[in-house]
Amino acid sequence: MSVMNAMLPAGRLEALCARHAPLARTAPKLKAEQVVTGLIYHQLQPGGTLGQHAWQLHGVKMSESAHTQRRQGLAPELFDEVMAEALRPLADPRRHPEAFYRGWRLVGIDGTEWSVTNTPAIQEALPKAASRRLAAAFAKVRLVSVVELGLHQPLAAAAGPASEGELTLAKRLWSRVPAGSLVIADRGFGTPRTLYEAMQDCGEREVAWLVRVRKNLKVAVVERLADGSALVEVPVRASHGSRRVAATLRLREIRAEIGGRDGQRHPFRWWTSLLDPQLYPAQELAEHYARRWEHELYYRELKLDVRSSPVLSSHTLETALQEVAALVLAMAVVAHVRVAAADYAQVPPQRISFLKILLLTQQLWQSFAWGRRTRTARQTRAIVDDFFASVAMLAVLPARRARSCPRAVRQPVSSWPRKLAQPSHRGPVSIRLAPLP
């Protein structure tokens, strides 16, 4: 609870819950703010039910059906507001220089999907995707999140049915990107209209962009720069399919070929709002785009380490969105503990194993639950010191090795090469700038 209180003070969480929780004739056995924190704590446990974990955290015994009723009374908008206030940047330029590039905070945005159970309420609310042969086994909900790449700290998130695309959900997040961020995104966000709308939503805040774009997008070259990049003007259409130009973006385009030890080279194309080639050389920006992969590692930690089941346990769309929000907040809790452990061990946070810090933290919480009636403040401090010493001994990883994996699919439906094996090539990856045509 101390970490959650550091993210969002208890009084503020109580005020948010009072705005969204329905009025009751009698005082509920479990308060709305306790339901929220209990759900977050539940996501961080290796096993057990929500009722068991709420009793462990708050000392309130309730049946599982009573917990379900209390959750159904909380609107998903409550969890959106909790995330908006609780998710804040953690990286410090002096303590975590690897989380920054020339003063800009490295931030990524990307999406993922979750499967949900086949209950009548879910089947009524969510359609299943259809393939050429059969309908999908499960309906999906989509999550789009903004993540601090250096620390894997979520900064903002939006969830909804999978029928809402990534760009639709991302529109809810642009205004919450912290000032001083360099947003790194893949080709899904690399369209003129998406960039234009994102820049408009960020308003007067200083936010920079580094986005990969498709090779067939046409631009007008304004000036070719000495570092191999070029200033370009990008037309923004009034709407999808329209020929009317509503605005023009002045950006910098960088092209490069990236190859690994397998000998194959792949062309890449980026747009950035950092226009000065002397302050921000094209070679450095091309190399920093690789940091976007930290977002994929964040989703791996979220979906394999925190949430080991591929299917959410909620039975309605509303509670499924609550569960996804609780998972995001649980990731923020672990990020806070991970940063504190990295400061103690004097290593970068990425050198702290996410899975090991999660397992050790679960053991710490269990010991606190068992001895909370007799433990003194001095004993609590000693246990915490032993915890961080254990982290420094057991959870510090060696420096990452350079490696690359092929870009392929197992069952191709287009021009992608078919994957018949899972090779992995270790060694440095070379980035060679390419001139614009």
Coordinates of C-alpha atoms in Angstrom, one line a residue:
M1 CA 0.0 0.0 0.0
S2 CA 2.9 2.4 0.6
V3 CA 3.8 2.2 -3.1
M4 CA 0.2 2.8 -4.2
N5 CA 0.0 5.7 -1.8
A6 CA 3.1 7.2 -3.3
M7 CA 1.5 6.9 -6.7
L8 CA -1.9 8.3 -5.6
P9 CA -2.5 9.5 -2.0
A10 CA -5.3 7.6 -0.2
G11 CA -7.4 10.8 0.2
R12 CA -7.3 11.5 -3.5
L13 CA -8.2 8.0 -4.4
E14 CA -11.2 8.2 -2.0
A15 CA -12.3 11.4 -3.7
L16 CA -12.2 9.9 -7.1
C17 CA -14.2 6.9 -5.9
A18 CA -16.8 9.1 -4.3
R19 CA -17.4 10.8 -7.7
H20 CA -18.0 7.5 -9.5
A21 CA -19.3 5.0 -7.0
P22 CA -23.1 4.8 -6.7
L23 CA -24.6 6.0 -3.4
A24 CA -25.6 3.2 -1.0
R25 CA -28.3 3.2 1.6
T26 CA -25.8 1.7 4.1
A27 CA -22.0 1.8 4.4
P28 CA -20.5 -1.0 2.2
K29 CA -18.4 -3.6 3.9
L30 CA -15.6 -2.9 1.4
K31 CA -15.1 0.7 0.4
A32 CA -14.7 1.6 -3.3
E33 CA -11.1 2.6 -2.9
Q34 CA -10.4 -0.8 -1.2
V35 CA -12.0 -2.5 -4.2
V36 CA -9.6 -0.6 -6.5
T37 CA -6.5 -1.3 -4.5
G38 CA -7.5 -4.9 -3.9
L39 CA -8.0 -5.5 -7.6
I40 CA -4.5 -4.1 -8.3
Y41 CA -3.0 -6.2 -5.6
H42 CA -4.8 -9.2 -7.0
Q43 CA -3.0 -8.9 -10.3
L44 CA 0.4 -9.1 -8.6
Q45 CA -0.3 -12.4 -6.9
P46 CA 0.7 -15.8 -8.3
G47 CA -2.5 -17.4 -7.3
G48 CA -5.7 -17.1 -5.3
T49 CA -9.0 -15.3 -5.6
L50 CA -9.9 -11.7 -5.4
G51 CA -11.7 -12.2 -2.1
Q52 CA -8.7 -13.9 -0.5
H53 CA -6.3 -11.1 -1.6
A54 CA -8.7 -8.4 -0.4
W55 CA -8.8 -10.0 3.0
Q56 CA -5.0 -10.3 3.0
L57 CA -4.6 -6.6 2.1
H58 CA -7.5 -4.9 4.0
G59 CA -8.6 -7.6 6.5
V60 CA -12.2 -7.6 5.2
K61 CA -13.8 -11.0 4.6
M62 CA -16.4 -11.1 1.8
S63 CA -17.6 -13.8 -0.6
E64 CA -16.5 -13.8 -4.2
S65 CA -20.0 -13.0 -5.4
A66 CA -20.1 -9.9 -3.1
H67 CA -16.8 -8.8 -4.6
T68 CA -18.2 -9.3 -8.1
Q69 CA -21.2 -7.1 -7.2
R70 CA -18.9 -4.4 -5.8
R71 CA -16.8 -4.4 -9.0
Q72 CA -19.8 -4.1 -11.2
G73 CA -20.8 -0.9 -9.4
L74 CA -17.6 0.8 -10.4
A75 CA -17.5 2.5 -13.8
P76 CA -14.5 2.0 -16.1
E77 CA -14.2 5.8 -16.1
L78 CA -13.1 5.6 -12.5
F79 CA -10.1 3.5 -13.5
D80 CA -9.3 5.9 -16.3
E81 CA -9.1 8.8 -13.9
V82 CA -7.0 6.7 -11.4
M83 CA -4.5 6.0 -14.2
A84 CA -4.5 9.6 -15.3
E85 CA -3.4 10.7 -11.8
A86 CA -1.3 7.8 -10.7
L87 CA 0.8 7.2 -13.8
R88 CA 3.7 9.7 -13.8
P89 CA 7.3 9.7 -15.1
L90 CA 9.9 8.0 -12.9
A91 CA 13.2 8.5 -14.7
D92 CA 15.6 11.2 -13.4
P93 CA 18.2 12.6 -15.9
R94 CA 21.0 12.3 -13.4
R95 CA 20.1 8.9 -11.9
H96 CA 18.9 7.3 -15.2
P97 CA 20.7 8.9 -18.1
E98 CA 19.9 5.8 -20.3
A99 CA 16.3 6.8 -20.2
F100 CA 17.0 10.1 -22.0
Y101 CA 18.4 11.3 -25.3
R102 CA 20.0 14.7 -25.2
G103 CA 17.5 15.9 -22.6
W104 CA 14.5 14.3 -24.2
R105 CA 12.7 11.6 -22.2
L106 CA 12.4 8.4 -24.3
V107 CA 8.7 7.4 -24.5
G108 CA 7.0 4.8 -26.7
I109 CA 3.4 4.2 -27.7
D110 CA 2.0 0.9 -29.0
G111 CA -1.0 -1.4 -28.6
T112 CA -1.7 -5.0 -27.8
E113 CA -4.8 -7.2 -27.4
W114 CA -6.3 -9.5 -24.7
S115 CA -8.6 -12.4 -25.0
V116 CA -11.7 -12.4 -22.9
T117 CA -13.8 -15.3 -21.7
N118 CA -16.8 -16.6 -23.7
T119 CA -19.6 -15.6 -21.4
P120 CA -23.0 -14.5 -22.6
A121 CA -22.4 -10.9 -21.6
I122 CA -19.1 -10.8 -23.5
Q123 CA -20.5 -12.5 -26.6
E124 CA -23.3 -9.9 -26.6
A125 CA -21.0 -6.9 -26.2
L126 CA -17.9 -8.0 -28.3
P127 CA -17.9 -9.6 -31.8
K128 CA -15.3 -12.1 -32.6
A129 CA -12.9 -11.7 -35.4
A130 CA -13.4 -14.0 -38.4
S131 CA -10.7 -15.6 -40.5
R132 CA -10.9 -17.4 -43.9
R133 CA -11.9 -20.6 -42.1
L134 CA -13.5 -20.0 -38.7
A135 CA -14.4 -17.3 -36.2
A136 CA -11.8 -16.6 -33.5
A137 CA -11.9 -18.7 -30.3
F138 CA -12.2 -15.6 -28.1
A139 CA -13.3 -12.0 -28.4
K140 CA -10.7 -9.3 -27.8
V141 CA -10.1 -6.1 -26.0
R142 CA -7.4 -3.7 -27.1
L143 CA -4.9 -1.8 -24.9
V144 CA -2.9 1.2 -26.1
S145 CA -0.3 2.5 -23.7
V146 CA 2.3 5.2 -23.4
V147 CA 5.4 3.8 -21.7
E148 CA 8.6 5.4 -20.4
L149 CA 11.1 3.2 -22.3
G150 CA 14.0 3.4 -20.0
L151 CA 12.2 2.2 -16.9
H152 CA 9.1 0.3 -18.4
Q153 CA 6.9 2.7 -16.4
P154 CA 3.4 3.2 -17.9
L155 CA 2.5 6.8 -18.3
A156 CA -1.0 6.6 -19.8
A157 CA -3.2 3.8 -21.1
A158 CA -6.6 3.4 -22.8
A159 CA -8.5 0.2 -23.3
G160 CA -11.6 -0.7 -25.3
P161 CA -13.1 -3.3 -27.6
A162 CA -10.8 -4.6 -30.3
S163 CA -13.1 -3.0 -32.9
E164 CA -11.7 0.3 -31.7
G165 CA -8.4 0.7 -33.6
E166 CA -5.0 1.6 -32.1
L167 CA -5.3 5.1 -33.5
T168 CA -8.8 5.7 -32.1
L169 CA -7.6 4.7 -28.6
A170 CA -4.3 6.7 -29.0
K171 CA -6.3 9.9 -29.5
R172 CA -7.3 9.7 -25.8
L173 CA -3.6 9.6 -24.8
W174 CA -1.8 12.3 -26.8
S175 CA -2.8 15.0 -24.3
R176 CA -1.2 12.9 -21.5
V177 CA 2.2 12.6 -23.0
P178 CA 4.6 14.4 -20.6
A179 CA 6.4 17.5 -21.7
G180 CA 10.0 17.0 -22.8
S181 CA 9.2 13.5 -24.3
L182 CA 10.6 12.1 -27.5
V183 CA 7.8 9.8 -28.7
I184 CA 9.1 6.8 -30.6
A185 CA 6.4 4.8 -32.6
D186 CA 6.2 2.2 -35.3
R187 CA 4.6 2.4 -38.7
G188 CA 1.1 2.0 -37.3
F189 CA 1.4 5.6 -36.1
G190 CA 3.5 6.9 -39.0
T191 CA 0.9 8.6 -41.1
P192 CA 0.6 12.4 -41.8
R193 CA -2.8 12.7 -40.3
T194 CA -1.9 10.8 -37.1
L195 CA 1.1 12.9 -36.5
Y196 CA -0.8 16.1 -37.2
E197 CA -3.6 15.2 -34.8
A198 CA -1.1 14.1 -32.1
M199 CA 0.9 17.4 -32.4
Q200 CA -2.4 19.4 -32.2
D201 CA -3.5 17.4 -29.1
C202 CA -0.1 18.0 -27.4
G203 CA -0.7 21.7 -27.7
E204 CA 2.0 24.0 -26.5
R205 CA 3.9 21.3 -24.6
E206 CA 7.4 20.5 -25.9
V207 CA 7.0 17.0 -27.4
A208 CA 9.3 15.6 -30.1
W209 CA 8.5 12.7 -32.5
L210 CA 10.5 9.9 -34.1
V211 CA 8.2 7.7 -36.1
R212 CA 8.8 5.0 -38.7
V213 CA 6.8 5.4 -41.9
R214 CA 5.9 3.4 -45.0
K215 CA 8.1 3.6 -48.0
N216 CA 5.2 4.7 -50.4
L217 CA 4.3 7.9 -48.6
K218 CA 5.1 10.9 -50.9
V219 CA 6.8 14.1 -49.6
A220 CA 8.3 17.2 -51.0
V221 CA 12.1 17.5 -50.3
V222 CA 12.9 21.1 -49.1
E223 CA 16.6 20.7 -48.3
R224 CA 19.1 17.9 -48.2
L225 CA 21.2 18.1 -45.0
A226 CA 24.9 17.2 -44.5
D227 CA 24.2 14.2 -42.3
G228 CA 22.2 12.4 -45.0
S229 CA 18.8 13.4 -43.8
A230 CA 16.5 15.9 -45.5
L231 CA 13.9 18.5 -44.5
V232 CA 10.6 17.6 -46.1
E233 CA 7.1 18.9 -46.4
V234 CA 4.4 16.4 -45.7
P235 CA 0.8 17.1 -46.9
V236 CA -2.0 16.3 -44.5
R237 CA -5.3 15.3 -46.1
A238 CA -8.6 16.6 -44.8
S239 CA -9.8 13.1 -44.3
H240 CA -9.1 9.5 -45.3
G241 CA -9.4 9.2 -49.1
S242 CA -9.7 13.0 -49.6
R243 CA -7.4 14.9 -52.0
R244 CA -7.9 18.2 -50.3
V245 CA -4.8 19.2 -48.3
A246 CA -5.8 20.6 -44.9
A247 CA -2.3 21.3 -43.5
T248 CA 1.4 20.8 -44.2
L249 CA 4.0 19.4 -41.7
R250 CA 7.6 20.4 -41.8
L251 CA 9.6 17.3 -40.7
R252 CA 13.0 15.7 -41.2
E253 CA 13.3 12.4 -43.0
I254 CA 15.9 9.8 -42.3
R255 CA 16.6 6.7 -44.3
A256 CA 18.9 3.8 -43.4
E257 CA 19.6 0.2 -44.1
I258 CA 19.8 -2.1 -41.0
G259 CA 21.6 -5.4 -41.1
G260 CA 22.7 -8.0 -38.6
R261 CA 25.1 -10.9 -38.6
D262 CA 22.8 -12.9 -40.9
G263 CA 24.0 -10.6 -43.7
Q264 CA 20.5 -9.4 -44.7
R265 CA 19.8 -5.7 -44.9
H266 CA 16.4 -4.0 -44.5
P267 CA 15.5 -0.5 -45.5
F268 CA 14.0 1.8 -42.9
R269 CA 12.4 5.3 -43.2
W270 CA 11.7 7.7 -40.3
W271 CA 10.1 11.1 -39.8
T272 CA 11.2 13.3 -36.9
S273 CA 10.3 16.7 -35.6
L274 CA 13.9 17.2 -34.4
L275 CA 15.0 19.4 -37.3
D276 CA 18.5 20.4 -36.3
P277 CA 21.1 17.9 -37.7
Q278 CA 23.9 19.2 -35.6
L279 CA 22.0 18.8 -32.3
Y280 CA 20.4 15.5 -33.3
P281 CA 22.5 13.6 -35.9
A282 CA 20.6 11.2 -38.1
Q283 CA 22.9 8.3 -37.1
E284 CA 22.0 8.8 -33.4
L285 CA 18.3 9.0 -34.1
A286 CA 18.4 5.9 -36.2
E287 CA 20.2 4.0 -33.4
H288 CA 17.7 5.3 -30.8
Y289 CA 14.7 4.1 -32.7
A290 CA 15.8 0.6 -31.6
R291 CA 14.8 1.6 -28.1
R292 CA 11.2 1.2 -29.2
W293 CA 11.7 -2.5 -28.7
E294 CA 11.6 -1.8 -24.9
H295 CA 7.8 -1.4 -25.4
E296 CA 7.6 -4.9 -26.7
L297 CA 9.5 -6.1 -23.6
Y298 CA 7.1 -4.2 -21.4
Y299 CA 4.2 -6.0 -23.0
R300 CA 6.0 -9.3 -22.6
E301 CA 6.4 -8.6 -18.8
L302 CA 2.8 -7.6 -18.6
K303 CA 1.3 -10.6 -20.4
L304 CA 3.7 -13.4 -19.3
D305 CA 5.1 -12.4 -15.9
V306 CA 2.3 -10.4 -14.3
R307 CA -0.7 -11.9 -16.2
S308 CA 0.4 -15.5 -16.9
S309 CA -3.0 -16.5 -18.3
P310 CA -3.7 -15.6 -22.0
V311 CA -7.4 -15.0 -21.2
L312 CA -8.8 -12.3 -18.8
S313 CA -10.9 -13.7 -16.0
S314 CA -13.6 -11.0 -16.1
H315 CA -17.1 -12.0 -17.3
T316 CA -18.3 -8.6 -18.7
L317 CA -16.9 -6.0 -20.9
E318 CA -16.9 -3.4 -18.1
T319 CA -15.0 -5.6 -15.6
A320 CA -12.6 -6.7 -18.4
L321 CA -11.7 -3.0 -18.9
Q322 CA -11.3 -2.7 -15.1
E323 CA -9.0 -5.7 -15.1
V324 CA -6.8 -4.3 -17.9
A325 CA -6.5 -1.0 -16.1
A326 CA -5.6 -2.8 -12.9
L327 CA -2.9 -4.7 -14.7
V328 CA -1.4 -1.4 -16.0
L329 CA -1.4 0.1 -12.5
A330 CA 0.2 -3.2 -11.2
M331 CA 3.0 -2.6 -13.7
A332 CA 3.5 0.8 -12.3
V333 CA 3.8 -0.6 -8.8
V334 CA 6.5 -3.0 -9.9
A335 CA 8.3 -0.2 -11.8
H336 CA 8.5 1.8 -8.6
V337 CA 9.9 -1.1 -6.7
R338 CA 12.3 -1.9 -9.5
V339 CA 13.7 1.7 -9.6
A340 CA 14.2 1.6 -5.8
A341 CA 16.0 -1.7 -6.1
A342 CA 18.2 -0.4 -8.9
D343 CA 19.2 2.6 -6.9
Y344 CA 20.1 0.3 -4.0
A345 CA 22.2 -2.0 -6.2
Q346 CA 23.6 1.0 -8.2
V347 CA 22.7 -0.4 -11.6
P348 CA 20.3 0.8 -14.3
P349 CA 16.7 -0.4 -13.7
Q350 CA 16.8 -2.5 -16.9
R351 CA 19.6 -4.6 -15.2
I352 CA 17.0 -5.7 -12.6
S353 CA 15.2 -8.8 -13.6
F354 CA 11.5 -8.0 -13.8
L355 CA 10.4 -11.5 -13.0
K356 CA 12.8 -11.9 -10.1
I357 CA 11.8 -8.5 -8.6
L358 CA 8.2 -9.5 -8.9
L359 CA 8.7 -12.9 -7.2
L360 CA 10.8 -11.3 -4.4
T361 CA 8.2 -8.6 -3.9
Q362 CA 5.5 -11.2 -3.6
Q363 CA 7.5 -12.9 -0.8
L364 CA 7.9 -9.5 0.9
W365 CA 4.2 -8.8 0.8
Q366 CA 3.4 -12.3 2.2
S367 CA 5.8 -11.8 5.1
F368 CA 4.2 -8.5 5.9
A369 CA 0.7 -10.0 5.8
W370 CA 1.8 -12.7 8.3
G371 CA 3.5 -10.5 10.9
R372 CA 1.5 -7.2 10.7
R373 CA 0.0 -7.6 14.2
T374 CA 3.3 -8.0 16.1
R375 CA 5.9 -6.4 13.9
T376 CA 7.5 -3.1 15.0
A377 CA 8.5 -0.2 12.7
R378 CA 12.2 -1.1 13.4
Q379 CA 11.6 -4.7 12.3
T380 CA 9.8 -3.5 9.2
R381 CA 12.7 -1.4 8.2
A382 CA 15.1 -4.3 8.8
I383 CA 13.0 -6.6 6.6
V384 CA 12.9 -4.0 3.8
D385 CA 16.7 -3.7 4.0
D386 CA 17.1 -7.4 3.8
F387 CA 14.8 -7.4 0.8
F388 CA 16.9 -4.9 -1.2
A389 CA 20.1 -6.8 -0.2
S390 CA 18.4 -10.0 -1.7
V391 CA 17.5 -8.1 -4.9
A392 CA 21.1 -6.9 -5.3
M393 CA 22.3 -10.5 -4.9
L394 CA 19.7 -12.4 -6.8
A395 CA 18.0 -10.1 -9.4
V396 CA 20.8 -8.2 -11.1
L397 CA 21.2 -9.2 -14.7
P398 CA 24.4 -9.1 -16.8
A399 CA 24.6 -6.5 -19.5
R400 CA 22.4 -7.3 -22.5
R401 CA 24.0 -9.0 -25.4
A402 CA 23.4 -7.8 -29.0
R403 CA 21.1 -10.1 -31.0
S404 CA 18.7 -10.0 -33.8
C405 CA 15.8 -12.3 -34.9
P406 CA 14.3 -12.7 -38.4
R407 CA 11.2 -10.7 -39.3
A408 CA 8.8 -13.5 -40.6
V409 CA 5.6 -15.3 -39.9
R410 CA 4.8 -19.0 -39.5
Q411 CA 1.8 -19.0 -41.8
P412 CA 2.2 -16.2 -44.4
V413 CA -0.9 -14.5 -45.9
S414 CA 1.1 -12.0 -47.9
S415 CA 4.6 -11.5 -49.1
W416 CA 6.2 -12.1 -45.7
P417 CA 8.7 -15.0 -45.8
R418 CA 7.6 -18.2 -44.0
K419 CA 9.2 -19.0 -40.7
L420 CA 10.2 -22.7 -40.6
A421 CA 12.6 -22.4 -37.7
Q422 CA 13.5 -20.0 -34.9
P423 CA 17.1 -18.8 -35.6
S424 CA 18.7 -16.1 -33.5
H425 CA 21.8 -14.2 -34.6
R426 CA 24.0 -12.7 -31.9
G427 CA 26.3 -9.8 -32.4
P428 CA 26.2 -6.1 -33.3
V429 CA 23.6 -4.7 -35.6
S430 CA 24.8 -2.2 -38.2
I431 CA 22.9 0.9 -39.3
R432 CA 24.0 2.6 -42.5
L433 CA 22.3 5.8 -43.5
A434 CA 20.9 5.9 -47.0
P435 CA 20.3 9.0 -49.2
L436 CA 16.9 10.1 -50.2
P437 CA 15.9 9.5 -53.8

